[in-house]
Tab-separated table of C-alpha atoms in Angstrom:
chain	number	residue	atom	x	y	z
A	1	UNK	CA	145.684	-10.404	146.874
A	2	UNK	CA	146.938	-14.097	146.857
A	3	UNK	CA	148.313	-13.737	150.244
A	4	UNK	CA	144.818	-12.366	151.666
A	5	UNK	CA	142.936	-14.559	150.519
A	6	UNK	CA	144.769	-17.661	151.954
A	7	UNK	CA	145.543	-15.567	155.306
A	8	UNK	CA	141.639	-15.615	155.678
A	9	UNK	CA	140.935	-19.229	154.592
A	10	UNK	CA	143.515	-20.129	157.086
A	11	UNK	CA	142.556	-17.886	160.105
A	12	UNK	CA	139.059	-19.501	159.208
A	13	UNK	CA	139.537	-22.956	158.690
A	14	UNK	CA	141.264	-22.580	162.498
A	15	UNK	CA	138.220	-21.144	163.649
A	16	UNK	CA	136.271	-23.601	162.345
A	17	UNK	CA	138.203	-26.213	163.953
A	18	UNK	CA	138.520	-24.889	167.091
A	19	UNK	CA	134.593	-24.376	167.533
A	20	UNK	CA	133.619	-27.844	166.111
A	21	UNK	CA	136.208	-29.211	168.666
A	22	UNK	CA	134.240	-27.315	170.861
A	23	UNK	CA	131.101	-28.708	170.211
A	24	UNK	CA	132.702	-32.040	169.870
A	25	UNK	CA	133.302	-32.158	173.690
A	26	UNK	CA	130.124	-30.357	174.789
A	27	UNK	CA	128.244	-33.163	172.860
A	28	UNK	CA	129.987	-35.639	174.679
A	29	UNK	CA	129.631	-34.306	178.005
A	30	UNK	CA	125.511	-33.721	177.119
A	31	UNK	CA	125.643	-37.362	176.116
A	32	UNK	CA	127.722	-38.399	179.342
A	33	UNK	CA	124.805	-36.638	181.292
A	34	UNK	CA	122.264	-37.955	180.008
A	35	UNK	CA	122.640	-41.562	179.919
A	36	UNK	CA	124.134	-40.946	183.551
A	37	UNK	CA	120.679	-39.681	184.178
A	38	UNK	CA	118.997	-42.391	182.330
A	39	UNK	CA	120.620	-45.399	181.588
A	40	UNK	CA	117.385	-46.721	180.042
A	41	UNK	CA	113.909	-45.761	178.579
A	42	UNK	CA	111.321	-47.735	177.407
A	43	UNK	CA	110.413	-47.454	173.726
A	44	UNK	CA	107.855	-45.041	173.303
A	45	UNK	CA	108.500	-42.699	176.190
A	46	UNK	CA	108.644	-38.962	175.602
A	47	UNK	CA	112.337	-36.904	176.442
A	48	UNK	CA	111.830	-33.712	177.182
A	49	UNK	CA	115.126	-31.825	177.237
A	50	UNK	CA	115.635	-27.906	178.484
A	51	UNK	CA	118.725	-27.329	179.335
A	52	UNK	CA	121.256	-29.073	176.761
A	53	UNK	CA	124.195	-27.155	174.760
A	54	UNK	CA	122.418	-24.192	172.675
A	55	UNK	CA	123.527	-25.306	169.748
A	56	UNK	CA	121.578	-28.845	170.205
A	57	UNK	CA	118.471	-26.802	171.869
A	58	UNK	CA	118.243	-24.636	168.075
A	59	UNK	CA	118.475	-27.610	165.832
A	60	UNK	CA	116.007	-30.209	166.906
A	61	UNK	CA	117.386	-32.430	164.126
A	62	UNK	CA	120.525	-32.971	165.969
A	63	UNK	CA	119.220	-33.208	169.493
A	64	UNK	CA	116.442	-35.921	168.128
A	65	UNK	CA	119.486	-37.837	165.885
A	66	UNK	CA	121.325	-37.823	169.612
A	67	UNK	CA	118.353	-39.066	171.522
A	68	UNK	CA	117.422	-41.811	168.743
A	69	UNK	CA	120.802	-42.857	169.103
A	70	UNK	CA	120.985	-44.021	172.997
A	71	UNK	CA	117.062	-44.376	173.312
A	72	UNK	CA	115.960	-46.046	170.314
A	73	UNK	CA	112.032	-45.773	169.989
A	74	UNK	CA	112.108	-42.338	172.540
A	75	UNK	CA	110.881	-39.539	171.041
């Protein structure tokens, strides 16, 4: 039983790793794109975004934490 239960920690802690790498890299790339796209907006302005990575598209908090970061003062 020991055995199982560390084969599947292990097979998931490397899938977990492998998909936040993942991510990692896809977040980079968005963020690449963007500020290639706009190197600067004016406090205030509005970004409206509709075709990032999924996983930034569900969670709003991440995608406005990301924005907030380059832009600050863009909503």
């Amino acid at each position: 039983m020991l055995v199982v239960a560390i084969l599947l920690a292990s097979v998931w802690t490397i899938r977990y790793e492998r998909d936040f790498r993942a991510e990692t890299h896809d977040l980079h790339e968005f963020t690449n794109e963007l500020q290639a796209a706009y190197p600067t907006l004016p406090p205030g302005t509005q970004l409206y975004i509709s075709a990032g990575p999924a996983y930034l598209n569900a969670t709003g908090v991440l995608l406005s934490y990301v924005v907030g970061a380059y832009y600050p003062g863009v909503q």
